[in-house]
Coordinates of C-alpha atoms and ligand atoms in Angstrom, one line a residue:
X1 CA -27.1 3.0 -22.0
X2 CA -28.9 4.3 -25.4
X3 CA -31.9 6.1 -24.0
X4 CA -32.6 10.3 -22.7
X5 CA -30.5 9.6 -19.7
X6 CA -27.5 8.2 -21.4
X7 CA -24.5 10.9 -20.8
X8 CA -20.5 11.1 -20.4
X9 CA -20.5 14.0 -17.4
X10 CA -23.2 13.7 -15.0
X11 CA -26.7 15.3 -15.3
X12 CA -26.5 17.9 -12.1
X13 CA -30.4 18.4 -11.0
X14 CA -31.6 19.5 -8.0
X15 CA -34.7 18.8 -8.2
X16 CA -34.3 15.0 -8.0
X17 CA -33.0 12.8 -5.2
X18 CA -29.8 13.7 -4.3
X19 CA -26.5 11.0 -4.5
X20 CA -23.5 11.6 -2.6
X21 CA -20.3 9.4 -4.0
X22 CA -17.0 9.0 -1.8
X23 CA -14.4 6.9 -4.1
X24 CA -11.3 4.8 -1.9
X25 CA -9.1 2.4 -3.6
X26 CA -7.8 1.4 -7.3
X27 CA -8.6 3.0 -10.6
X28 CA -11.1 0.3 -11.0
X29 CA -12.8 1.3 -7.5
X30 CA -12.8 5.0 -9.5
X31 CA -14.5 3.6 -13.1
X32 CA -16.7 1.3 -10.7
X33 CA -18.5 4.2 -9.2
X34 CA -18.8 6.2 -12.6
X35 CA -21.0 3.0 -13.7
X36 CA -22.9 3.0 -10.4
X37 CA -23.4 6.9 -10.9
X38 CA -24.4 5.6 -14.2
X39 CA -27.0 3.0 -12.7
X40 CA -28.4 5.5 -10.5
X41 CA -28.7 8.0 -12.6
X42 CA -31.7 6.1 -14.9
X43 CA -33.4 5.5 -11.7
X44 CA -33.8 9.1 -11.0
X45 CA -30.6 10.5 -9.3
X46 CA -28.5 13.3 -9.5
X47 CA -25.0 14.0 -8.0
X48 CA -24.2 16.1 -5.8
X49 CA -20.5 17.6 -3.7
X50 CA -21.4 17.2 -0.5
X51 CA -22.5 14.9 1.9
X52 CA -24.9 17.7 3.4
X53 CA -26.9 17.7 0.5
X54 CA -27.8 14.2 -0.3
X55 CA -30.4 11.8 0.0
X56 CA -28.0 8.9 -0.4
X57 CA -24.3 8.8 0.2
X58 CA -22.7 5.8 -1.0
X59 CA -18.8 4.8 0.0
X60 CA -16.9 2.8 -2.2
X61 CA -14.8 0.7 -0.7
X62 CA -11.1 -0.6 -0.4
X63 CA -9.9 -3.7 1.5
X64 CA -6.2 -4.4 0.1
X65 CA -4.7 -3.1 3.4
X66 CA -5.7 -2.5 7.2
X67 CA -5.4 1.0 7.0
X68 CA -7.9 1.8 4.2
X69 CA -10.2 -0.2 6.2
X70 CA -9.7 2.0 9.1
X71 CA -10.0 4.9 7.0
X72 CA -13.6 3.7 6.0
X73 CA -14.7 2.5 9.5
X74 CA -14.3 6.1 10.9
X75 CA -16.1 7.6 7.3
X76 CA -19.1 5.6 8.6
X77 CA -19.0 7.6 12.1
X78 CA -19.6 10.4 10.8
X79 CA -22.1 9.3 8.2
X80 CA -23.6 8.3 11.3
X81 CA -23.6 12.0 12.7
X82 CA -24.9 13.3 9.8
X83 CA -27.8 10.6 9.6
X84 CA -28.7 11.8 13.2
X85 CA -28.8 15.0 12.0
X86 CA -31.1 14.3 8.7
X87 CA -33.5 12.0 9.8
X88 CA -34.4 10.0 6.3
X89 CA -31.3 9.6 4.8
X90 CA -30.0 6.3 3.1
X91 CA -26.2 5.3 3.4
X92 CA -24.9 2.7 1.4
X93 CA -21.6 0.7 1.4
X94 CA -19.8 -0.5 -2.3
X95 CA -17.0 -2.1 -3.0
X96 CA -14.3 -4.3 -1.7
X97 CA -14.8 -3.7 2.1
X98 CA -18.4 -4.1 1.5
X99 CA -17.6 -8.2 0.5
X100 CA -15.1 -8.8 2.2
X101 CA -17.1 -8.4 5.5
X102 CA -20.8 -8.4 4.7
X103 CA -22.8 -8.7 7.6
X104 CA -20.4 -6.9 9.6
X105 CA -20.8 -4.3 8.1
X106 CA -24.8 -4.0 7.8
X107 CA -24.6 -4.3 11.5
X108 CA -22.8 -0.7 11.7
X109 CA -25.8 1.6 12.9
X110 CA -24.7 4.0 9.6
X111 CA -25.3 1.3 7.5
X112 CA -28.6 0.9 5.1
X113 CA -27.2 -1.1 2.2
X114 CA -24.2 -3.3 1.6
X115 CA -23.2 -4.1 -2.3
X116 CA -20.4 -5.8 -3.4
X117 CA -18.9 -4.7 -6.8
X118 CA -20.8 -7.5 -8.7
X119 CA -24.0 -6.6 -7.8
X120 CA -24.6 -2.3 -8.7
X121 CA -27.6 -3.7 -11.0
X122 CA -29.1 -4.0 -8.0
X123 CA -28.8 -1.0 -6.4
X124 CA -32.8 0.6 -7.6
X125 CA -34.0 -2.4 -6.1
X126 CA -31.9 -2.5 -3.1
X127 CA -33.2 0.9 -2.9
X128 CA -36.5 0.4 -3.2
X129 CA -36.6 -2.5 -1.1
X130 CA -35.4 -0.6 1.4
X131 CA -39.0 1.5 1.9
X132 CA -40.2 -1.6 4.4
X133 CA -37.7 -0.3 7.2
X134 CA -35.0 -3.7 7.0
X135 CA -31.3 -3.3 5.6
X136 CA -30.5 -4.7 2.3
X137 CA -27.4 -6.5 1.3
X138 CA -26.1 -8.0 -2.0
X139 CA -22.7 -9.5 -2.0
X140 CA -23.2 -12.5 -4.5
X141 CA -20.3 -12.7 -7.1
X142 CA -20.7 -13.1 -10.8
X143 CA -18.4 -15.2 -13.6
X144 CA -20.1 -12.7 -16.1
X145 CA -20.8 -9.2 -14.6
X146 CA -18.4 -6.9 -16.6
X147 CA -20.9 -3.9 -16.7
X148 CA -20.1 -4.3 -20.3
X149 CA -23.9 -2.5 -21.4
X150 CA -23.4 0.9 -19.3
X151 CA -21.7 4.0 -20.1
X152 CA -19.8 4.7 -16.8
X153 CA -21.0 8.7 -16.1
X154 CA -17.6 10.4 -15.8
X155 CA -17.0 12.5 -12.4
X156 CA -13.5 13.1 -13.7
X157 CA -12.1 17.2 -13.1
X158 CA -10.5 17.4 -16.1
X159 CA -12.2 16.3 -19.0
X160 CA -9.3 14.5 -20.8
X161 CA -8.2 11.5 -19.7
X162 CA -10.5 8.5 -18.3
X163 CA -10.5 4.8 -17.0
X164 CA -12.2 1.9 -18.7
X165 CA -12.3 -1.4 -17.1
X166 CA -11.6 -4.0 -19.6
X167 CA -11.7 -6.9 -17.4
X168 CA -13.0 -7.4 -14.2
X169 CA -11.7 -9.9 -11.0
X170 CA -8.4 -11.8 -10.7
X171 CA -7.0 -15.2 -10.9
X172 CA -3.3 -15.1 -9.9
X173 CA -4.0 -15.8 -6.2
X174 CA -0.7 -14.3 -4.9
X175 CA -0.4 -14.8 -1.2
X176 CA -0.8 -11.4 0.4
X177 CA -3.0 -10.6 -1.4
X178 CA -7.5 -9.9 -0.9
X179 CA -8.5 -8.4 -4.3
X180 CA -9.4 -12.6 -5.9
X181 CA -11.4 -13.2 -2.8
X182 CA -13.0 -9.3 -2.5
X183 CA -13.6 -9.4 -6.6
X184 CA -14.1 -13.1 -7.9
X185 CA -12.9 -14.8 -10.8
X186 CA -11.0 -12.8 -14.0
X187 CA -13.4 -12.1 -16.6
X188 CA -13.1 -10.2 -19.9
X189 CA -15.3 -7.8 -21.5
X190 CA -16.9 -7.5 -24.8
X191 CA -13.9 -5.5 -27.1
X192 CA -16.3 -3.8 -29.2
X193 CA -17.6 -2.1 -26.6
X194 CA -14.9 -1.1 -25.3
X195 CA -13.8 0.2 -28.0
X196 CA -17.5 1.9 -28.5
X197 CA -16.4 3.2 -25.0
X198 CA -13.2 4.8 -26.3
X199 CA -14.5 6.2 -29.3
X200 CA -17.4 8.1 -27.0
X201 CA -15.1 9.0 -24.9
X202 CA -12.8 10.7 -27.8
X203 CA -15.9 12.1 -29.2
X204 CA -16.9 14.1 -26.3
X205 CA -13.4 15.6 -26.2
X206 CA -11.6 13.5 -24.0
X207 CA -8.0 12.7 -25.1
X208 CA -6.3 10.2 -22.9
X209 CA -8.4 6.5 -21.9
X210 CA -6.4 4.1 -19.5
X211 CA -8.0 -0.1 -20.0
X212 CA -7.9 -1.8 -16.4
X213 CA -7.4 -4.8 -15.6
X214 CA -5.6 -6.3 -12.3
X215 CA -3.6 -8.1 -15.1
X216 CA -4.3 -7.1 -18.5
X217 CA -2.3 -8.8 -19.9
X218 CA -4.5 -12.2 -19.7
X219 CA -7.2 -10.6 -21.4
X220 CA -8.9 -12.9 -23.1
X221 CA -12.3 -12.5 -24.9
X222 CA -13.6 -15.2 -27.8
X223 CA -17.0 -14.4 -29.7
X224 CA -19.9 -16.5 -28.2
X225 CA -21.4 -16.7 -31.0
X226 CA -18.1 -17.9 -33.3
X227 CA -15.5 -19.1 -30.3
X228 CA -12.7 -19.4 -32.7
X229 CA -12.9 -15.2 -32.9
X230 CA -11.0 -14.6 -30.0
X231 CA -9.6 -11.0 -28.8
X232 CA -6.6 -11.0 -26.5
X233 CA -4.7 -8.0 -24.6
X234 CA -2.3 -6.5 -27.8
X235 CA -5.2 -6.8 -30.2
X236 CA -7.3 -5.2 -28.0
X237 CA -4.7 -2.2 -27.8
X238 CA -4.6 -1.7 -31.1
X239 CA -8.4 -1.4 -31.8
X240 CA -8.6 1.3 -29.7
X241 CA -5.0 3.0 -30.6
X242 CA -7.0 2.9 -34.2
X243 CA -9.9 5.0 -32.9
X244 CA -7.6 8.3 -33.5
X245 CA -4.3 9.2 -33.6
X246 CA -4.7 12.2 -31.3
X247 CA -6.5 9.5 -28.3
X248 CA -3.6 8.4 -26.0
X249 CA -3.8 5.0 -24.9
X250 CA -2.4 3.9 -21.7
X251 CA -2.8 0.4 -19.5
X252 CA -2.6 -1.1 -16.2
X253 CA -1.4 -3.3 -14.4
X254 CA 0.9 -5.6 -16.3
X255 CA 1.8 -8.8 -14.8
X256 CA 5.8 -9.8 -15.4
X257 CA 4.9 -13.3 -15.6
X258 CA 2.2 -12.6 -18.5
X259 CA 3.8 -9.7 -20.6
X260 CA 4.7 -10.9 -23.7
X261 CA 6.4 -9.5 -26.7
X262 CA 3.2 -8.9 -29.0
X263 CA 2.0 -6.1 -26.5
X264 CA 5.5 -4.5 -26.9
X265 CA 5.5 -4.2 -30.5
X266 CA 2.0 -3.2 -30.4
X267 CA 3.2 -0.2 -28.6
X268 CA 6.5 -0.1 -30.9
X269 CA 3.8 0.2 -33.9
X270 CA 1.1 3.4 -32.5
X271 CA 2.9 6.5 -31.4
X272 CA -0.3 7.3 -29.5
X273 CA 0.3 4.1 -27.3
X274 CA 2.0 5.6 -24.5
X275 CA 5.4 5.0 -23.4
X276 CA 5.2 3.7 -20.0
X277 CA 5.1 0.4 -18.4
X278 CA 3.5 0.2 -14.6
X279 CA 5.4 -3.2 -13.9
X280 CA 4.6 -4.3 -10.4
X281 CA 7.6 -6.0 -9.0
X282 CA 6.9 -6.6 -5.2
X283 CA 10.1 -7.6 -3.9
X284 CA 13.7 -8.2 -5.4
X285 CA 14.1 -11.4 -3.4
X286 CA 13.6 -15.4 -5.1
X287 CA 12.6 -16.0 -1.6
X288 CA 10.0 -13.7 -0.9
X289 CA 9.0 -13.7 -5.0
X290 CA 8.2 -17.2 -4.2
X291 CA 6.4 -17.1 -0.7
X292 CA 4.3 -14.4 -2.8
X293 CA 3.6 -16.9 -5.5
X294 CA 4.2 -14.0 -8.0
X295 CA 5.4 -16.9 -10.5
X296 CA 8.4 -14.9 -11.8
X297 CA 11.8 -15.0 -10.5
X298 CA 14.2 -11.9 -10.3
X299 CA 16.0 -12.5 -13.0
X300 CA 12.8 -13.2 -15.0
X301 CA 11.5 -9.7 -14.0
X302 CA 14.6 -8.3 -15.1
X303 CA 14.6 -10.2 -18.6
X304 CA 11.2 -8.7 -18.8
X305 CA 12.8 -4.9 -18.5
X306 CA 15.7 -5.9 -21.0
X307 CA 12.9 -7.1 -23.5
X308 CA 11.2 -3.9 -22.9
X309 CA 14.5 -1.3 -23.1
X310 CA 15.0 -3.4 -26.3
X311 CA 11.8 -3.3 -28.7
X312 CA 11.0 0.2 -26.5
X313 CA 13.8 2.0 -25.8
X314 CA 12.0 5.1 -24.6
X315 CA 9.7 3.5 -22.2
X316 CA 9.6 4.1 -18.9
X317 CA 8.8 1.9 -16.2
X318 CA 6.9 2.5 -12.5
X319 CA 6.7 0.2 -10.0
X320 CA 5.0 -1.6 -6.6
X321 CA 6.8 -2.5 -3.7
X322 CA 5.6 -4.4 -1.1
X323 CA 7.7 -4.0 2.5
X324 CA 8.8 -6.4 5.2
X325 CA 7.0 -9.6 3.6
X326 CA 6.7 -12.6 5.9
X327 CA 9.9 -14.0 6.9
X328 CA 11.7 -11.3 4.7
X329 CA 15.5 -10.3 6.3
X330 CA 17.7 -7.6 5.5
X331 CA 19.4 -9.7 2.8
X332 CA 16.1 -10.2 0.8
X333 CA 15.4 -6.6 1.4
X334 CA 18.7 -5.6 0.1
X335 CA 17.6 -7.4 -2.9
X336 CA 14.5 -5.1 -3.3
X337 CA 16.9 -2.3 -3.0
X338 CA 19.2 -3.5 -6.2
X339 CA 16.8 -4.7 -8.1
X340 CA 15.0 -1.1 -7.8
X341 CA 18.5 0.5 -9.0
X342 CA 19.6 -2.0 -11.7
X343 CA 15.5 -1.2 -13.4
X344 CA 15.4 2.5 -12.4
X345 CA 11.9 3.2 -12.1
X346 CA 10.8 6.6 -12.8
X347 CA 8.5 5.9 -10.0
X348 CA 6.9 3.3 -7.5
X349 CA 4.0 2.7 -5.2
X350 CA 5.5 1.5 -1.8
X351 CA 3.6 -0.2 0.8
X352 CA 4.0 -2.1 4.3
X353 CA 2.8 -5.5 4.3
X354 CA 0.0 -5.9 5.5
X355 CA -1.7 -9.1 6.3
X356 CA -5.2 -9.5 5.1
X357 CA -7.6 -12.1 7.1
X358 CA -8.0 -15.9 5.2
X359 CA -5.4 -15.2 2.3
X360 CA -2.6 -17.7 1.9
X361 CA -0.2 -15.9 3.6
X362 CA -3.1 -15.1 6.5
X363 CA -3.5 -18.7 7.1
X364 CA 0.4 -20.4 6.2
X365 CA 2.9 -17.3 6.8
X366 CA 3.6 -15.3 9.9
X367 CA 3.1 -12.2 10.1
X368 CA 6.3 -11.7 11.6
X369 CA 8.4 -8.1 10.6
X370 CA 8.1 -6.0 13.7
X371 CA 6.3 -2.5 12.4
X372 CA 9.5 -0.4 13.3
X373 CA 11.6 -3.1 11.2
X374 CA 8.3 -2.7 8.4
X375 CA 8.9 1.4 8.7
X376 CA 12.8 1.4 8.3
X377 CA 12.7 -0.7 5.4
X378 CA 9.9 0.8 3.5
X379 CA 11.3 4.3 4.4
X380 CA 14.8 3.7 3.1
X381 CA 12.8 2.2 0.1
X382 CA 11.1 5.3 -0.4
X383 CA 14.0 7.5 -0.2
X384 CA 16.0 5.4 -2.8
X385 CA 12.9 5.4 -5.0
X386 CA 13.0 10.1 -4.8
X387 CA 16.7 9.5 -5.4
X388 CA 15.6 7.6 -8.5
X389 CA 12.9 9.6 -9.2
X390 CA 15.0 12.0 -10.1
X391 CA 17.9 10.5 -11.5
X392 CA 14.8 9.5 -14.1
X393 CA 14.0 13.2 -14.2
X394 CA 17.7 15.0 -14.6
X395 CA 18.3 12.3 -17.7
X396 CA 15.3 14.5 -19.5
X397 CA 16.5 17.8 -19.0
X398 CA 17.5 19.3 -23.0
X399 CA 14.7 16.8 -24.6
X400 CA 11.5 17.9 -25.9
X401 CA 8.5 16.1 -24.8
X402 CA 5.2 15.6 -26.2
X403 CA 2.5 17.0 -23.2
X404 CA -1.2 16.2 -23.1
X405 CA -2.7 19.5 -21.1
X406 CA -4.4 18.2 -18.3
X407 CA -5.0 21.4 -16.3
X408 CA -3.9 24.5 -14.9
X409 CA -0.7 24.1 -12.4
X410 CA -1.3 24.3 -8.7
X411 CA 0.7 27.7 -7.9
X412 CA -0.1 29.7 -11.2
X413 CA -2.8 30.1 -13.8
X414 CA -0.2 31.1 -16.1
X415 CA 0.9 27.7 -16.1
X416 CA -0.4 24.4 -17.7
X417 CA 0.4 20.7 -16.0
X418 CA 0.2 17.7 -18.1
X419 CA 1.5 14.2 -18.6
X420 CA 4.7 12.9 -21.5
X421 CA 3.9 9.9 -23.1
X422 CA 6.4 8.2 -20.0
X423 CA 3.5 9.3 -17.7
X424 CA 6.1 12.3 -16.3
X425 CA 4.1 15.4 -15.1
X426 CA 5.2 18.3 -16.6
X427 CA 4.5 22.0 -16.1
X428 CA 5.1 24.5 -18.7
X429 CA 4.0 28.4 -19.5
X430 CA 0.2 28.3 -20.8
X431 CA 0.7 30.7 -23.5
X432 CA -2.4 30.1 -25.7
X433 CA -2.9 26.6 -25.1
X434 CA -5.6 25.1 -23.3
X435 CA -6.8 21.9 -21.1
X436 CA -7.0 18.4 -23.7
X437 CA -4.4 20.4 -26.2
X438 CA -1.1 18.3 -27.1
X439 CA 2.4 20.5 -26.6
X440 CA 5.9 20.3 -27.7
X441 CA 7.8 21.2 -24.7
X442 CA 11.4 21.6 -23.6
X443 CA 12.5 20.0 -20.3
X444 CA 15.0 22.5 -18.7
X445 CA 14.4 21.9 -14.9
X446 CA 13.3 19.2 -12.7
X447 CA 12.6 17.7 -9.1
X448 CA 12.0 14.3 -8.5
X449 CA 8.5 15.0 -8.9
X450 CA 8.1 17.3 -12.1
X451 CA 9.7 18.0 -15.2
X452 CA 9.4 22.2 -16.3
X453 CA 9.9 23.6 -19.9
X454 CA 8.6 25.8 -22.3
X455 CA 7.3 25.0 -25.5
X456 CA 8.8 24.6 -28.7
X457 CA 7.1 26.0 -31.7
Ligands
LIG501 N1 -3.0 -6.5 -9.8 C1 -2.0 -5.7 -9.5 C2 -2.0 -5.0 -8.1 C3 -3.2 -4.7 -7.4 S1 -3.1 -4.2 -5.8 C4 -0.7 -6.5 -9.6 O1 -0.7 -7.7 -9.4 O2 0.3 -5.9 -9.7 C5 -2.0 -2.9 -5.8 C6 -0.8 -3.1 -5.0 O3 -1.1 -3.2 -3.6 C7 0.0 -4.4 -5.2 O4 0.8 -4.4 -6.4 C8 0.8 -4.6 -4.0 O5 2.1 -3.9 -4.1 C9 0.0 -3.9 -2.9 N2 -0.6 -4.8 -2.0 C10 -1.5 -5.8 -2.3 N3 -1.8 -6.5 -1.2 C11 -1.1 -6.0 -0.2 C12 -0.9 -6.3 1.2 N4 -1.6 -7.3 1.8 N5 -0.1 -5.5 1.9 C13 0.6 -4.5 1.4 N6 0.5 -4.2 0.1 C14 -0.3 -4.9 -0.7
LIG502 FE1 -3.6 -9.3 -6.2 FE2 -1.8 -10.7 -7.5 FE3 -4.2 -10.4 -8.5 FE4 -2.6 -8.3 -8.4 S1 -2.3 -10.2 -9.6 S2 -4.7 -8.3 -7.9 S3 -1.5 -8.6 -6.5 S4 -3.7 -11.5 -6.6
LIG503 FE1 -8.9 -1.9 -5.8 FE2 -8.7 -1.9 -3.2 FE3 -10.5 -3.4 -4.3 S1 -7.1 -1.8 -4.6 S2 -9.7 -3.9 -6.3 S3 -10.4 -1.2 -4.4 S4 -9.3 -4.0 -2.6

């Protein structure tokens, strides 16, 4: 937005109306409320820490399994208490949750607004309708809305490293799965401006953007003015790897079934184009693959990681696991314990199915793992995955990594944390350096978790 409110860190005023933001959910969910802090902020709001300031709190919301729902119903409880408390005001609900159940969610007495991710234009006048007493909801989805227009207002901690949505919805359908029905149709945004996006970004000292996308790799975008100008996913990374050399450029998610190889030598060609895949794999099984409809067998997948080892051989590659799939049995789960060996990740996001009212596998697969059968698998899952972790880790130790300073680390001041290229945290002696600076560092020691050095000069 070009005009006196436009901004990249929020305008903190106490004097105006107060907003209240509580993020759950994907990256996106995180970007999504930066463009709604964004909306509101033109209509007159500020943001504020706590709920116990603000005027208006607003939830964001996450739907992909039971218990972030549950998580959010019990938010709005005490939302509740602390509307009984303030007489005045205004809670909204955002996000996923927010369409997936509508209605049912307006009836919640906590509940003054309902907005589904397509419709945060909306929120002034939902806003200001809400002055004659009556709830207001808008859950319609759009083929267009990509929010392409507004500078997201950035609530980020560190300063260095943001999100930008570069697409919006999804279109793969796989069976388990809410995020087509919670966020419509796939759409792609405008690249130049999100590339004006990056450069703004890079310009107000931020080092590191990450383009989302629940599949970025079918971004597609062609000029409506000149159709046959078309912008798709590897060209898109290098326009903004071209901003600077020093702006690191990282993606997510891939889809195996859509990665090709121009996105790989895209990456081979910008050294600021990090090295690190996030590869969602689900399950090593044909069976459950298929039941999924993930459109990629295993030994696809795994042709995928070759063709990736190959063109990048020091990429790294992270993961998500889905356990105890309909119908899954120990055999197909043994096959989501070798396939996790044969790539091994450097790390993974494992979850328990859970089944998710009126998808595919809702309505034509039974839900039918027992939950201690769901817990064994997913924990042994988890401990083969800190066994990998570090096996990842230990084949560091002796190299020297390039570190993007993030922060100070957790125990010490005297120590900086940052991210490698491969997305590897890594904690190091601060010496002179400072948060956003780039440091050659030695790895000497490691958990699964962390890799520590010191610099080399
Ligand atoms: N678009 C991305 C993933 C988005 S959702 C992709 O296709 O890879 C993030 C992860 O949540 C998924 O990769 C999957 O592992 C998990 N997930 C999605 N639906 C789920 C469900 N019903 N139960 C458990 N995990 C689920
Ligand atoms: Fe969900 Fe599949 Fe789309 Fe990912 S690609 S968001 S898992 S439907
Ligand atoms: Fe993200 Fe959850 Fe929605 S994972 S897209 S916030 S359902």
């Amino acid at each position: 937005m070009t005009n006196k409110y436009y901004s990249v860190k929020p305008v903190l005023d106490t004097k105006l109306r107060q907003v209240f933001i509580e993020t759950y959910g994907c990256q996106m969910n995180v970007n999504d409320s930066e463009v709604v802090l964004a909306i509101l902020q033109q209509s007159g709001y500020s943001l504020c820490n706590s709920i116990k300031e603000a005027d208006l709190i607003l939830i964001n919301t996450c739907s992909i399994r039971d218990n972030a729902e549950t998580r959010i119903w019990g938010r709005l409880d005490i939302f509740r208490l602390e509307k009984l408390r303030r007489k005045g005001i205004i809670v909204g609900i955002l996000g996923c949750m927010a369409e997936r159940l509508k209605d049912e969610l307006l009836k919640h007495p906590a509940v003054d607004i309902v907005a589904g991710p397509d419709s945060y234009r909306e929120l002034p006048s939902l806003l200001n309708d809400l002055t004659g007493g009556s709830k207001q909801i808008n859950t319609m989805l759009s083929h267009e809305e990509t929010y392409a227009d507004i500078s997201p207002v950035r609530m980020d901690k560190n300063g260095v490293s943001s999100f930008i949505s570069i697409m919006r919805g999804c279109n793969n359908m796989c069976s388990y799965c809410v995020v087509p029905y919670v966020r419509g149709a796939e759409r792609s945004r405008d690249p130049n401006s999100i590339v004006r996006e990056a450069q703004d970004l890079f310009e107000s000292g931020y080092r590191e953007v990450t383009l989302l996308g629940q599949n970025v790799d079918s971004f597609h975008w062609a000029d409506p003015d000149n159709p046959t100008n078309t912008v798709n996913f590897a060209q898109l990374l290098e326009m903004v790897a071209l901003i600077d050399p020093k702006l690191r450029v990282r993606f997510s998610t891939s889809h195996p079934k859509d990665m090709g190889h121009a996105v790989l030598y895209t990456m081979a060609m910008y050294q600021n184009i990090c090295n690190h895949i996030h590869l969602p794999v689900q399950s090593g099984s044909d069976a459950m693959l298929e039941k999924m409809n993930r459109k990629y067998t295993r030994a696809e997948y795994l042709d995928r990681v070759a063709m990736i080892h190959k063109i990048l051989p020091e990429c790294s590659i992270s993961t998500d696991i889905i356990a105890g799939f309909s119908g899954e049995t120990a055999a197909d789960h043994e096959d989501t314990l070798s396939i996790m060996r044969e790539v091994g990740y450097y790390t993974a996001f494992m979850f328990q199915y859970s089944e998710r009212p009126n998808t595919k596998a809702a309505r034509h697969y039974p839900d039918d793992i027992a939950p201690e059968v769901k817990n064994e698998r997913l924990n042994e899952i988890i401990k083969l995955q800190n066994e990998l972790s570090l096996a990842s880790n230990i084949a560091d130790l002796g190299k020297v990594v390039e570190v993007l300073v993030e922060g100070y680390s957790k125990r010490s001041k005297e120590e900086l944390v940052g991210r490698t290229s491969q997305n590897k945290v890594c904690i190091f002696p601060a010496g002179e350096h400072k948060v956003g600076d780039y440091v050659m560092v030695k790895v000497e020691t490691c958990s699964s978790a962390t890799l520590k050095g010191t610099e080399v000069k």
